[in-house]
N, CA, C and O atoms as a Tripos MOL2 file, in Angstrom:
@<TRIPOS>MOLECULE
protein
  304   303    76     0     0
PROTEIN
NO_CHARGES

@<TRIPOS>ATOM
      1 N         103.1570   57.3370  126.1590 N.3       1 MET1
      2 CA        102.2110   58.4500  125.9360 C.3       1 MET1
      3 C         103.1060   59.6320  125.2860 C.2       1 MET1
      4 O         104.0730   60.1040  125.8840 O.2       1 MET1
      5 N         102.6940   60.0610  124.0130 N.am      2 LYS2
      6 CA        103.3290   61.3470  123.6220 C.3       2 LYS2
      7 C         103.1750   62.6740  124.6310 C.2       2 LYS2
      8 O         102.0720   62.9150  125.1210 O.2       2 LYS2
      9 N         104.1840   63.4160  124.8840 N.am      3 SER3
     10 CA        103.7830   64.3790  125.6650 C.3       3 SER3
     11 C         103.3100   65.6000  124.8420 C.2       3 SER3
     12 O         103.7710   65.8230  123.7220 O.2       3 SER3
     13 N         102.3930   66.3690  125.4160 N.am      4 VAL4
     14 CA        101.8190   67.4740  124.6770 C.3       4 VAL4
     15 C         102.7200   68.6700  124.5150 C.2       4 VAL4
     16 O         103.3090   69.1800  125.4680 O.2       4 VAL4
     17 N         102.7980   69.0680  123.3610 N.am      5 ARG5
     18 CA        103.7650   70.0790  122.7550 C.3       5 ARG5
     19 C         102.8130   71.3050  122.6550 C.2       5 ARG5
     20 O         101.7120   71.2440  122.1070 O.2       5 ARG5
     21 N         103.3900   72.5560  123.3010 N.am      6 ALA6
     22 CA        102.4310   73.8580  122.9020 C.3       6 ALA6
     23 C         103.4950   74.7680  122.2150 C.2       6 ALA6
     24 O         104.7110   74.7460  122.4030 O.2       6 ALA6
     25 N         102.7590   75.5940  121.3560 N.am      7 VAL7
     26 CA        103.6780   76.6570  120.8900 C.3       7 VAL7
     27 C         103.0160   78.0430  120.9630 C.2       7 VAL7
     28 O         101.8140   78.0830  121.2280 O.2       7 VAL7
     29 N         103.6740   79.1480  120.7580 N.am      8 ARG8
     30 CA        102.9420   80.1280  121.0210 C.3       8 ARG8
     31 C         103.1410   81.0250  119.6560 C.2       8 ARG8
     32 O         104.2350   81.1360  119.1020 O.2       8 ARG8
     33 N         102.0100   81.6080  119.2230 N.am      9 LEU9
     34 CA        101.9520   82.4190  117.9710 C.3       9 LEU9
     35 C         102.4680   83.7390  118.2070 C.2       9 LEU9
     36 O         102.0220   84.3990  119.1460 O.2       9 LEU9
     37 N         103.4520   84.2380  117.3750 N.am     10 GLU10
     38 CA        104.0630   85.4910  117.6140 C.3      10 GLU10
     39 C         103.9140   85.9930  116.1460 C.2      10 GLU10
     40 O         104.1680   85.3000  115.1600 O.2      10 GLU10
     41 N         103.4170   87.4430  116.1170 N.am     11 VAL11
     42 CA        103.4460   88.2150  115.0070 C.3      11 VAL11
     43 C         104.0540   89.5920  115.1880 C.2      11 VAL11
     44 O         103.5900   90.3050  116.0770 O.2      11 VAL11
     45 N         105.0770   90.0490  114.4090 N.am     12 TRP12
     46 CA        105.6770   91.2300  114.4040 C.3      12 TRP12
     47 C         105.9300   91.9550  113.1990 C.2      12 TRP12
     48 O         106.0930   91.3790  112.1230 O.2      12 TRP12
     49 N         105.9690   93.1710  113.3310 N.am     13 ARG13
     50 CA        106.0420   94.0860  112.0550 C.3      13 ARG13
     51 C         107.3120   94.6870  112.0880 C.2      13 ARG13
     52 O         107.7770   95.0630  113.1640 O.2      13 ARG13
     53 N         107.9700   94.8300  110.9560 N.am     14 ARG14
     54 CA        109.3740   95.7340  110.7270 C.3      14 ARG14
     55 C         109.1590   96.3830  109.5470 C.2      14 ARG14
     56 O         109.5370   95.8370  108.5100 O.2      14 ARG14
     57 N         108.6460   97.3990  109.5110 N.am     15 GLY15
     58 CA        108.6800   98.2630  108.3620 C.3      15 GLY15
     59 C         107.3000   97.6530  107.5920 C.2      15 GLY15
     60 O         106.2740   97.4580  108.2450 O.2      15 GLY15
     61 N         107.3640   97.4090  106.3440 N.am     16 ALA16
     62 CA        106.2490   96.9790  105.5800 C.3      16 ALA16
     63 C         106.3230   95.5750  105.7470 C.2      16 ALA16
     64 O         105.4000   94.9540  105.2190 O.2      16 ALA16
     65 N         107.2830   94.8390  106.4140 N.am     17 THR17
     66 CA        107.2580   93.2310  106.3970 C.3      17 THR17
     67 C         106.5850   93.0500  107.7130 C.2      17 THR17
     68 O         106.7000   93.8090  108.6750 O.2      17 THR17
     69 N         105.8380   91.9130  107.6500 N.am     18 VAL18
     70 CA        105.2230   91.1080  108.8030 C.3      18 VAL18
     71 C         105.7250   89.5800  108.9120 C.2      18 VAL18
     72 O         105.8030   88.8300  107.9390 O.2      18 VAL18
     73 N         106.0290   89.2530  110.1390 N.am     19 THR19
     74 CA        106.5130   87.8430  110.3630 C.3      19 THR19
     75 C         105.5540   87.2860  111.2970 C.2      19 THR19
     76 O         105.1020   87.8460  112.2960 O.2      19 THR19
     77 N         105.2960   86.1410  110.8730 N.am     20 VAL20
     78 CA        104.3310   85.2740  111.7370 C.3      20 VAL20
     79 C         105.3130   83.7810  112.0590 C.2      20 VAL20
     80 O         105.8610   83.0820  111.2070 O.2      20 VAL20
     81 N         105.3160   83.6120  113.3480 N.am     21 ALA21
     82 CA        106.0410   82.5810  113.9900 C.3      21 ALA21
     83 C         105.4650   81.7760  114.8370 C.2      21 ALA21
     84 O         104.5880   82.2830  115.5380 O.2      21 ALA21
     85 N         105.7200   80.5710  114.9920 N.am     22 LEU22
     86 CA        105.3170   79.6620  116.0650 C.3      22 LEU22
     87 C         106.5750   79.2770  116.8920 C.2      22 LEU22
     88 O         107.5110   78.6660  116.3760 O.2      22 LEU22
     89 N         106.5620   79.6050  118.0170 N.am     23 ARG23
     90 CA        107.6500   79.4440  118.9660 C.3      23 ARG23
     91 C         107.3070   78.4000  119.9430 C.2      23 ARG23
     92 O         106.2740   78.6010  120.5830 O.2      23 ARG23
     93 N         107.9910   77.2880  120.1930 N.am     24 ALA24
     94 CA        107.8080   76.3700  121.2030 C.3      24 ALA24
     95 C         107.9270   76.8380  122.5110 C.2      24 ALA24
     96 O         108.9330   77.4950  122.7780 O.2      24 ALA24
     97 N         107.0280   76.6120  123.4480 N.am     25 ILE25
     98 CA        106.9640   76.9670  124.7680 C.3      25 ILE25
     99 C         107.7880   75.8020  125.6450 C.2      25 ILE25
    100 O         107.5360   74.6000  125.7180 O.2      25 ILE25
    101 N         108.8290   76.5460  126.2700 N.am     26 GLY26
    102 CA        109.7320   75.6260  127.0450 C.3      26 GLY26
    103 C         111.0580   75.8710  126.3210 C.2      26 GLY26
    104 O         111.9540   76.4290  126.9550 O.2      26 GLY26
    105 N         111.2590   75.5170  125.0970 N.am     27 SER27
    106 CA        112.7450   75.6000  124.5090 C.3      27 SER27
    107 C         112.8140   76.9290  123.7760 C.2      27 SER27
    108 O         113.9230   77.3460  123.4410 O.2      27 SER27
    109 N         111.8300   77.5560  123.5270 N.am     28 GLY28
    110 CA        111.7930   78.6000  122.5810 C.3      28 GLY28
    111 C         112.1530   78.6960  121.3120 C.2      28 GLY28
    112 O         112.2260   79.8080  120.7880 O.2      28 GLY28
    113 N         112.4330   77.5560  120.6180 N.am     29 ARG29
    114 CA        112.7990   77.2300  119.4280 C.3      29 ARG29
    115 C         111.4770   77.4180  118.5450 C.2      29 ARG29
    116 O         110.3830   76.9420  118.8480 O.2      29 ARG29
    117 N         111.7640   78.2370  117.3310 N.am     30 VAL30
    118 CA        110.8910   78.5560  116.3260 C.3      30 VAL30
    119 C         110.6540   77.4840  115.4170 C.2      30 VAL30
    120 O         111.6110   77.1180  114.7340 O.2      30 VAL30
    121 N         109.4410   76.8550  115.2700 N.am     31 VAL31
    122 CA        109.1790   75.8120  114.4690 C.3      31 VAL31
    123 C         108.5340   76.2740  113.2540 C.2      31 VAL31
    124 O         108.5530   75.4880  112.3070 O.2      31 VAL31
    125 N         107.9390   77.4520  113.0890 N.am     32 TYR32
    126 CA        107.4950   77.9230  111.7480 C.3      32 TYR32
    127 C         107.4960   79.2970  111.7390 C.2      32 TYR32
    128 O         107.2380   80.0530  112.6750 O.2      32 TYR32
    129 N         107.8790   79.6270  110.3370 N.am     33 ARG33
    130 CA        108.2050   81.2020  110.3150 C.3      33 ARG33
    131 C         107.5290   81.3200  108.8920 C.2      33 ARG33
    132 O         107.5600   80.4370  108.0350 O.2      33 ARG33
    133 N         106.9290   82.5170  108.7800 N.am     34 ALA34
    134 CA        106.5140   83.0500  107.2830 C.3      34 ALA34
    135 C         106.4580   84.5350  107.5590 C.2      34 ALA34
    136 O         105.9630   85.1100  108.5280 O.2      34 ALA34
    137 N         107.2380   85.1690  106.2110 N.am     35 THR35
    138 CA        107.2720   86.4510  106.2380 C.3      35 THR35
    139 C         106.5200   87.1910  105.1300 C.2      35 THR35
    140 O         106.8710   86.9020  103.9860 O.2      35 THR35
    141 N         105.6910   87.9610  105.2500 N.am     36 ARG36
    142 CA        104.8020   88.6120  104.1740 C.3      36 ARG36
    143 C         104.8850   89.9720  104.1170 C.2      36 ARG36
    144 O         105.4600   90.5930  105.0110 O.2      36 ARG36
    145 N         104.3240   90.5830  103.0660 N.am     37 ARG37
    146 CA        104.3190   92.1200  102.8760 C.3      37 ARG37
    147 C         102.9100   92.7730  102.9400 C.2      37 ARG37
    148 O         102.7410   93.9640  103.2030 O.2      37 ARG37
    149 N         101.8350   91.8160  102.6550 N.am     38 SER38
    150 CA        100.8020   92.3930  102.5710 C.3      38 SER38
    151 C          99.8760   92.0370  103.5590 C.2      38 SER38
    152 O         100.1890   91.0750  104.2590 O.2      38 SER38
    153 N          98.6010   92.7000  103.8180 N.am     39 GLU39
    154 CA         97.8060   92.2860  104.9910 C.3      39 GLU39
    155 C          97.1280   90.8840  104.8530 C.2      39 GLU39
    156 O          97.0750   90.0590  105.7650 O.2      39 GLU39
    157 N          96.5800   90.7070  103.5090 N.am     40 ARG40
    158 CA         95.8110   89.5300  103.3780 C.3      40 ARG40
    159 C          96.8580   88.3670  103.3730 C.2      40 ARG40
    160 O          96.5770   87.3260  103.9660 O.2      40 ARG40
    161 N          98.1070   88.5100  102.6970 N.am     41 ALA41
    162 CA         99.1540   87.4440  102.9670 C.3      41 ALA41
    163 C          99.6830   87.0410  104.3640 C.2      41 ALA41
    164 O         100.2000   85.9590  104.6440 O.2      41 ALA41
    165 N          99.4690   88.0940  105.2000 N.am     42 THR42
    166 CA         99.7500   87.9910  106.5960 C.3      42 THR42
    167 C          98.6260   87.1820  107.2380 C.2      42 THR42
    168 O          98.9480   86.3540  108.0900 O.2      42 THR42
    169 N          97.4460   87.3230  106.9450 N.am     43 GLU43
    170 CA         96.2910   86.8360  107.3880 C.3      43 GLU43
    171 C          96.3770   85.2000  107.0620 C.2      43 GLU43
    172 O          96.2350   84.3120  107.9030 O.2      43 GLU43
    173 N          96.6460   85.0160  105.6390 N.am     44 ALA44
    174 CA         96.8710   83.5620  105.0680 C.3      44 ALA44
    175 C          98.0490   82.8410  105.9210 C.2      44 ALA44
    176 O          97.9440   81.6420  106.1780 O.2      44 ALA44
    177 N          99.0740   83.5240  106.3180 N.am     45 ALA45
    178 CA        100.2330   83.0640  107.1770 C.3      45 ALA45
    179 C          99.7230   82.6040  108.4230 C.2      45 ALA45
    180 O          99.9470   81.4520  108.7930 O.2      45 ALA45
    181 N          99.0620   83.3970  109.0950 N.am     46 VAL46
    182 CA         98.4360   82.9890  110.3710 C.3      46 VAL46
    183 C          97.4800   81.9200  110.2770 C.2      46 VAL46
    184 O          97.4260   81.0820  111.1780 O.2      46 VAL46
    185 N          96.7300   81.8650  109.2920 N.am     47 LEU47
    186 CA         95.8630   80.7410  109.1880 C.3      47 LEU47
    187 C          96.7630   79.4330  108.7200 C.2      47 LEU47
    188 O          96.3880   78.3140  109.0680 O.2      47 LEU47
    189 N          97.7520   79.5710  108.0620 N.am     48 GLY48
    190 CA         98.7150   78.2740  107.8070 C.3      48 GLY48
    191 C          99.4670   78.0300  109.1190 C.2      48 GLY48
    192 O          99.8290   76.8640  109.2730 O.2      48 GLY48
    193 N          99.7600   78.8510  110.0480 N.am     49 ALA49
    194 CA        100.3490   78.4410  111.1720 C.3      49 ALA49
    195 C          99.3650   77.7210  112.1770 C.2      49 ALA49
    196 O          99.7400   76.8920  113.0070 O.2      49 ALA49
    197 N          98.1390   78.1120  112.0120 N.am     50 GLU50
    198 CA         97.0590   77.3570  112.8550 C.3      50 GLU50
    199 C          96.9870   76.0780  112.2880 C.2      50 GLU50
    200 O          96.9030   75.1210  113.0580 O.2      50 GLU50
    201 N          97.0070   75.8700  110.9290 N.am     51 ARG51
    202 CA         96.6250   74.5690  110.2150 C.3      51 ARG51
    203 C          97.8410   73.5590  110.7390 C.2      51 ARG51
    204 O          97.6790   72.4170  111.1700 O.2      51 ARG51
    205 N          99.2130   74.3350  110.5770 N.am     52 TYR52
    206 CA        100.2210   73.6220  110.8160 C.3      52 TYR52
    207 C         100.1840   72.9470  112.3550 C.2      52 TYR52
    208 O         100.5730   71.7900  112.5180 O.2      52 TYR52
    209 N          99.7160   73.7100  113.4000 N.am     53 CYS53
    210 CA         99.5500   73.4420  114.6300 C.3      53 CYS53
    211 C          98.6280   71.9400  114.6720 C.2      53 CYS53
    212 O          98.9180   70.9320  115.3170 O.2      53 CYS53
    213 N          97.5200   72.1370  113.8330 N.am     54 VAL54
    214 CA         96.7700   70.9500  113.8380 C.3      54 VAL54
    215 C          97.3530   69.7160  113.4970 C.2      54 VAL54
    216 O          97.3150   68.7200  114.2200 O.2      54 VAL54
    217 N          97.9610   69.7900  112.2550 N.am     55 THR55
    218 CA         98.7010   68.6240  111.5010 C.3      55 THR55
    219 C          99.7910   67.9720  112.4400 C.2      55 THR55
    220 O         100.0730   66.7760  112.3690 O.2      55 THR55
    221 N         100.3200   68.7620  113.2360 N.am     56 GLN56
    222 CA        101.5370   68.4550  113.9440 C.3      56 GLN56
    223 C         100.8170   67.9780  115.4500 C.2      56 GLN56
    224 O         101.4990   67.3570  116.2650 O.2      56 GLN56
    225 N          99.6760   68.2550  115.6760 N.am     57 GLY57
    226 CA         98.9780   67.9330  117.0850 C.3      57 GLY57
    227 C          99.6870   68.6370  118.0920 C.2      57 GLY57
    228 O         100.1410   68.0070  119.0470 O.2      57 GLY57
    229 N          99.8640   70.0540  117.9850 N.am     58 TRP58
    230 CA        100.3350   70.9990  118.8370 C.3      58 TRP58
    231 C          99.1840   71.5790  119.6630 C.2      58 TRP58
    232 O          98.0310   71.3700  119.2860 O.2      58 TRP58
    233 N          99.4320   72.3120  120.7970 N.am     59 VAL59
    234 CA         98.4710   73.1470  121.1790 C.3      59 VAL59
    235 C          98.8970   74.6030  121.0770 C.2      59 VAL59
    236 O          99.9380   74.9940  121.6060 O.2      59 VAL59
    237 N          98.1070   75.3780  120.4120 N.am     60 LEU60
    238 CA         98.4930   76.8130  120.2660 C.3      60 LEU60
    239 C          98.0210   77.7240  121.1240 C.2      60 LEU60
    240 O          96.8130   77.8220  121.3420 O.2      60 LEU60
    241 N          98.9140   78.4790  121.6960 N.am     61 VAL61
    242 CA         98.7610   79.4280  122.8340 C.3      61 VAL61
    243 C          98.7610   80.8400  122.1490 C.2      61 VAL61
    244 O          99.8230   81.2030  121.6440 O.2      61 VAL61
    245 N          97.6430   81.6920  122.0820 N.am     62 MET62
    246 CA         97.7460   82.8390  121.5290 C.3      62 MET62
    247 C          97.7250   84.0730  122.4240 C.2      62 MET62
    248 O          96.7260   84.2900  123.1110 O.2      62 MET62
    249 N          98.6210   84.7720  122.4480 N.am     63 PRO63
    250 CA         98.6180   85.8240  123.4570 C.3      63 PRO63
    251 C          97.3910   86.8560  123.2370 C.2      63 PRO63
    252 O          97.0180   87.0950  122.0890 O.2      63 PRO63
    253 N          96.8400   87.3940  124.2240 N.am     64 PRO64
    254 CA         95.6730   88.3490  124.0340 C.3      64 PRO64
    255 C          96.2790   89.5000  123.3750 C.2      64 PRO64
    256 O          97.4380   89.8980  123.4950 O.2      64 PRO64
    257 N          95.0850   90.1100  122.4720 N.am     65 ALA65
    258 CA         95.2490   91.2830  121.7830 C.3      65 ALA65
    259 C          95.5780   92.3250  122.6390 C.2      65 ALA65
    260 O          94.9680   92.3080  123.7080 O.2      65 ALA65
    261 N          96.3890   93.2470  122.4660 N.am     66 ASN66
    262 CA         96.9890   94.4750  122.9980 C.3      66 ASN66
    263 C          96.2790   95.6490  122.7880 C.2      66 ASN66
    264 O          96.8250   96.7520  122.8050 O.2      66 ASN66
    265 N          94.8460   95.4410  122.5510 N.am     67 ASP67
    266 CA         94.2180   96.8900  121.9160 C.3      67 ASP67
    267 C          93.4170   97.3070  123.0500 C.2      67 ASP67
    268 O          92.6210   98.2320  122.8860 O.2      67 ASP67
    269 N          93.5380   96.6850  124.2990 N.am     68 GLY68
    270 CA         92.6990   97.3800  125.4100 C.3      68 GLY68
    271 C          91.2690   97.0280  125.4880 C.2      68 GLY68
    272 O          90.5640   97.4810  126.3900 O.2      68 GLY68
    273 N          90.7720   96.1630  124.4910 N.am     69 ALA69
    274 CA         89.5190   95.8000  124.7200 C.3      69 ALA69
    275 C          88.9530   94.7670  125.8200 C.2      69 ALA69
    276 O          87.8050   94.6280  126.2420 O.2      69 ALA69
    277 N          90.1590   94.0820  126.1450 N.am     70 GLY70
    278 CA         89.8520   93.0960  127.4230 C.3      70 GLY70
    279 C          89.9470   93.7070  128.7210 C.2      70 GLY70
    280 O          89.5660   93.0090  129.6600 O.2      70 GLY70
    281 N          90.3500   94.8000  128.9600 N.am     71 GLU71
    282 CA         90.7060   95.4940  130.1640 C.3      71 GLU71
    283 C          89.4050   95.7070  130.9430 C.2      71 GLU71
    284 O          88.3910   96.1440  130.3990 O.2      71 GLU71
    285 N          89.4640   95.4290  132.0510 N.am     72 ALA72
    286 CA         88.3540   95.5360  132.9730 C.3      72 ALA72
    287 C          88.1850   97.0370  133.5520 C.2      72 ALA72
    288 O          89.1700   97.5670  134.0650 O.2      72 ALA72
    289 N          86.9980   97.7110  133.4830 N.am     73 GLU73
    290 CA         86.8170   98.8450  133.8990 C.3      73 GLU73
    291 C          86.6570   99.0200  135.4470 C.2      73 GLU73
    292 O          85.9560   98.1920  136.0280 O.2      73 GLU73
    293 N          87.1060   99.7880  135.9960 N.am     74 SER74
    294 CA         87.1550   99.9850  137.4550 C.3      74 SER74
    295 C          85.8540  100.3860  137.9080 C.2      74 SER74
    296 O          85.3520  101.2190  137.1540 O.2      74 SER74
    297 N          85.1550  100.0730  138.8760 N.am     75 VAL75
    298 CA         83.8110  100.2860  139.4240 C.3      75 VAL75
    299 C          84.1840  100.8870  140.7660 C.2      75 VAL75
    300 O          84.8070  100.2530  141.6180 O.2      75 VAL75
    301 N          83.7410  102.2420  140.9270 N.am     76 ALA76
    302 CA         83.6320  102.8480  142.4240 C.3      76 ALA76
    303 C          82.5340  102.6980  143.0070 C.2      76 ALA76
    304 O          82.3770  103.1320  144.1490 O.2      76 ALA76
@<TRIPOS>BOND
     1     1     2 1
     2     2     3 1
     3     3     4 2
     4     3     5 am
     5     5     6 1
     6     6     7 1
     7     7     8 2
     8     7     9 am
     9     9    10 1
    10    10    11 1
    11    11    12 2
    12    11    13 am
    13    13    14 1
    14    14    15 1
    15    15    16 2
    16    15    17 am
    17    17    18 1
    18    18    19 1
    19    19    20 2
    20    19    21 am
    21    21    22 1
    22    22    23 1
    23    23    24 2
    24    23    25 am
    25    25    26 1
    26    26    27 1
    27    27    28 2
    28    27    29 am
    29    29    30 1
    30    30    31 1
    31    31    32 2
    32    31    33 am
    33    33    34 1
    34    34    35 1
    35    35    36 2
    36    35    37 am
    37    37    38 1
    38    38    39 1
    39    39    40 2
    40    39    41 am
    41    41    42 1
    42    42    43 1
    43    43    44 2
    44    43    45 am
    45    45    46 1
    46    46    47 1
    47    47    48 2
    48    47    49 am
    49    49    50 1
    50    50    51 1
    51    51    52 2
    52    51    53 am
    53    53    54 1
    54    54    55 1
    55    55    56 2
    56    55    57 am
    57    57    58 1
    58    58    59 1
    59    59    60 2
    60    59    61 am
    61    61    62 1
    62    62    63 1
    63    63    64 2
    64    63    65 am
    65    65    66 1
    66    66    67 1
    67    67    68 2
    68    67    69 am
    69    69    70 1
    70    70    71 1
    71    71    72 2
    72    71    73 am
    73    73    74 1
    74    74    75 1
    75    75    76 2
    76    75    77 am
    77    77    78 1
    78    78    79 1
    79    79    80 2
    80    79    81 am
    81    81    82 1
    82    82    83 1
    83    83    84 2
    84    83    85 am
    85    85    86 1
    86    86    87 1
    87    87    88 2
    88    87    89 am
    89    89    90 1
    90    90    91 1
    91    91    92 2
    92    91    93 am
    93    93    94 1
    94    94    95 1
    95    95    96 2
    96    95    97 am
    97    97    98 1
    98    98    99 1
    99    99   100 2
   100    99   101 am
   101   101   102 1
   102   102   103 1
   103   103   104 2
   104   103   105 am
   105   105   106 1
   106   106   107 1
   107   107   108 2
   108   107   109 am
   109   109   110 1
   110   110   111 1
   111   111   112 2
   112   111   113 am
   113   113   114 1
   114   114   115 1
   115   115   116 2
   116   115   117 am
   117   117   118 1
   118   118   119 1
   119   119   120 2
   120   119   121 am
   121   121   122 1
   122   122   123 1
   123   123   124 2
   124   123   125 am
   125   125   126 1
   126   126   127 1
   127   127   128 2
   128   127   129 am
   129   129   130 1
   130   130   131 1
   131   131   132 2
   132   131   133 am
   133   133   134 1
   134   134   135 1
   135   135   136 2
   136   135   137 am
   137   137   138 1
   138   138   139 1
   139   139   140 2
   140   139   141 am
   141   141   142 1
   142   142   143 1
   143   143   144 2
   144   143   145 am
   145   145   146 1
   146   146   147 1
   147   147   148 2
   148   147   149 am
   149   149   150 1
   150   150   151 1
   151   151   152 2
   152   151   153 am
   153   153   154 1
   154   154   155 1
   155   155   156 2
   156   155   157 am
   157   157   158 1
   158   158   159 1
   159   159   160 2
   160   159   161 am
   161   161   162 1
   162   162   163 1
   163   163   164 2
   164   163   165 am
   165   165   166 1
   166   166   167 1
   167   167   168 2
   168   167   169 am
   169   169   170 1
   170   170   171 1
   171   171   172 2
   172   171   173 am
   173   173   174 1
   174   174   175 1
   175   175   176 2
   176   175   177 am
   177   177   178 1
   178   178   179 1
   179   179   180 2
   180   179   181 am
   181   181   182 1
   182   182   183 1
   183   183   184 2
   184   183   185 am
   185   185   186 1
   186   186   187 1
   187   187   188 2
   188   187   189 am
   189   189   190 1
   190   190   191 1
   191   191   192 2
   192   191   193 am
   193   193   194 1
   194   194   195 1
   195   195   196 2
   196   195   197 am
   197   197   198 1
   198   198   199 1
   199   199   200 2
   200   199   201 am
   201   201   202 1
   202   202   203 1
   203   203   204 2
   204   203   205 am
   205   205   206 1
   206   206   207 1
   207   207   208 2
   208   207   209 am
   209   209   210 1
   210   210   211 1
   211   211   212 2
   212   211   213 am
   213   213   214 1
   214   214   215 1
   215   215   216 2
   216   215   217 am
   217   217   218 1
   218   218   219 1
   219   219   220 2
   220   219   221 am
   221   221   222 1
   222   222   223 1
   223   223   224 2
   224   223   225 am
   225   225   226 1
   226   226   227 1
   227   227   228 2
   228   227   229 am
   229   229   230 1
   230   230   231 1
   231   231   232 2
   232   231   233 am
   233   233   234 1
   234   234   235 1
   235   235   236 2
   236   235   237 am
   237   237   238 1
   238   238   239 1
   239   239   240 2
   240   239   241 am
   241   241   242 1
   242   242   243 1
   243   243   244 2
   244   243   245 am
   245   245   246 1
   246   246   247 1
   247   247   248 2
   248   247   249 am
   249   249   250 1
   250   250   251 1
   251   251   252 2
   252   251   253 am
   253   253   254 1
   254   254   255 1
   255   255   256 2
   256   255   257 am
   257   257   258 1
   258   258   259 1
   259   259   260 2
   260   259   261 am
   261   261   262 1
   262   262   263 1
   263   263   264 2
   264   263   265 am
   265   265   266 1
   266   266   267 1
   267   267   268 2
   268   267   269 am
   269   269   270 1
   270   270   271 1
   271   271   272 2
   272   271   273 am
   273   273   274 1
   274   274   275 1
   275   275   276 2
   276   275   277 am
   277   277   278 1
   278   278   279 1
   279   279   280 2
   280   279   281 am
   281   281   282 1
   282   282   283 1
   283   283   284 2
   284   283   285 am
   285   285   286 1
   286   286   287 1
   287   287   288 2
   288   287   289 am
   289   289   290 1
   290   290   291 1
   291   291   292 2
   292   291   293 am
   293   293   294 1
   294   294   295 1
   295   295   296 2
   296   295   297 am
   297   297   298 1
   298   298   299 1
   299   299   300 2
   300   299   301 am
   301   301   302 1
   302   302   303 1
   303   303   304 2
@<TRIPOS>SUBSTRUCTURE
     1 MET1         2 RESIDUE 1 A MET
     2 LYS2         6 RESIDUE 1 A LYS
     3 SER3        10 RESIDUE 1 A SER
     4 VAL4        14 RESIDUE 1 A VAL
     5 ARG5        18 RESIDUE 1 A ARG
     6 ALA6        22 RESIDUE 1 A ALA
     7 VAL7        26 RESIDUE 1 A VAL
     8 ARG8        30 RESIDUE 1 A ARG
     9 LEU9        34 RESIDUE 1 A LEU
    10 GLU10       38 RESIDUE 1 A GLU
    11 VAL11       42 RESIDUE 1 A VAL
    12 TRP12       46 RESIDUE 1 A TRP
    13 ARG13       50 RESIDUE 1 A ARG
    14 ARG14       54 RESIDUE 1 A ARG
    15 GLY15       58 RESIDUE 1 A GLY
    16 ALA16       62 RESIDUE 1 A ALA
    17 THR17       66 RESIDUE 1 A THR
    18 VAL18       70 RESIDUE 1 A VAL
    19 THR19       74 RESIDUE 1 A THR
    20 VAL20       78 RESIDUE 1 A VAL
    21 ALA21       82 RESIDUE 1 A ALA
    22 LEU22       86 RESIDUE 1 A LEU
    23 ARG23       90 RESIDUE 1 A ARG
    24 ALA24       94 RESIDUE 1 A ALA
    25 ILE25       98 RESIDUE 1 A ILE
    26 GLY26      102 RESIDUE 1 A GLY
    27 SER27      106 RESIDUE 1 A SER
    28 GLY28      110 RESIDUE 1 A GLY
    29 ARG29      114 RESIDUE 1 A ARG
    30 VAL30      118 RESIDUE 1 A VAL
    31 VAL31      122 RESIDUE 1 A VAL
    32 TYR32      126 RESIDUE 1 A TYR
    33 ARG33      130 RESIDUE 1 A ARG
    34 ALA34      134 RESIDUE 1 A ALA
    35 THR35      138 RESIDUE 1 A THR
    36 ARG36      142 RESIDUE 1 A ARG
    37 ARG37      146 RESIDUE 1 A ARG
    38 SER38      150 RESIDUE 1 A SER
    39 GLU39      154 RESIDUE 1 A GLU
    40 ARG40      158 RESIDUE 1 A ARG
    41 ALA41      162 RESIDUE 1 A ALA
    42 THR42      166 RESIDUE 1 A THR
    43 GLU43      170 RESIDUE 1 A GLU
    44 ALA44      174 RESIDUE 1 A ALA
    45 ALA45      178 RESIDUE 1 A ALA
    46 VAL46      182 RESIDUE 1 A VAL
    47 LEU47      186 RESIDUE 1 A LEU
    48 GLY48      190 RESIDUE 1 A GLY
    49 ALA49      194 RESIDUE 1 A ALA
    50 GLU50      198 RESIDUE 1 A GLU
    51 ARG51      202 RESIDUE 1 A ARG
    52 TYR52      206 RESIDUE 1 A TYR
    53 CYS53      210 RESIDUE 1 A CYS
    54 VAL54      214 RESIDUE 1 A VAL
    55 THR55      218 RESIDUE 1 A THR
    56 GLN56      222 RESIDUE 1 A GLN
    57 GLY57      226 RESIDUE 1 A GLY
    58 TRP58      230 RESIDUE 1 A TRP
    59 VAL59      234 RESIDUE 1 A VAL
    60 LEU60      238 RESIDUE 1 A LEU
    61 VAL61      242 RESIDUE 1 A VAL
    62 MET62      246 RESIDUE 1 A MET
    63 PRO63      250 RESIDUE 1 A PRO
    64 PRO64      254 RESIDUE 1 A PRO
    65 ALA65      258 RESIDUE 1 A ALA
    66 ASN66      262 RESIDUE 1 A ASN
    67 ASP67      266 RESIDUE 1 A ASP
    68 GLY68      270 RESIDUE 1 A GLY
    69 ALA69      274 RESIDUE 1 A ALA
    70 GLY70      278 RESIDUE 1 A GLY
    71 GLU71      282 RESIDUE 1 A GLU
    72 ALA72      286 RESIDUE 1 A ALA
    73 GLU73      290 RESIDUE 1 A GLU
    74 SER74      294 RESIDUE 1 A SER
    75 VAL75      298 RESIDUE 1 A VAL
    76 ALA76      302 RESIDUE 1 A ALA
């Protein structure tokens, strides 16, 4: 039986350049990388990464957004 492979989606910006990558969980090896300079092209690169996961049969793990929207409010 084939073992399940999981990859983590990583997106980072350096100046005007945005890099989208898929990194294998466990080994840390980058299995997909796309570098783009526009927002629209970056969105296409993320969709391309998602499609690549489907074609390879990998499980895609996406980190939560770091925008504070998912933070629980404290109730007193």
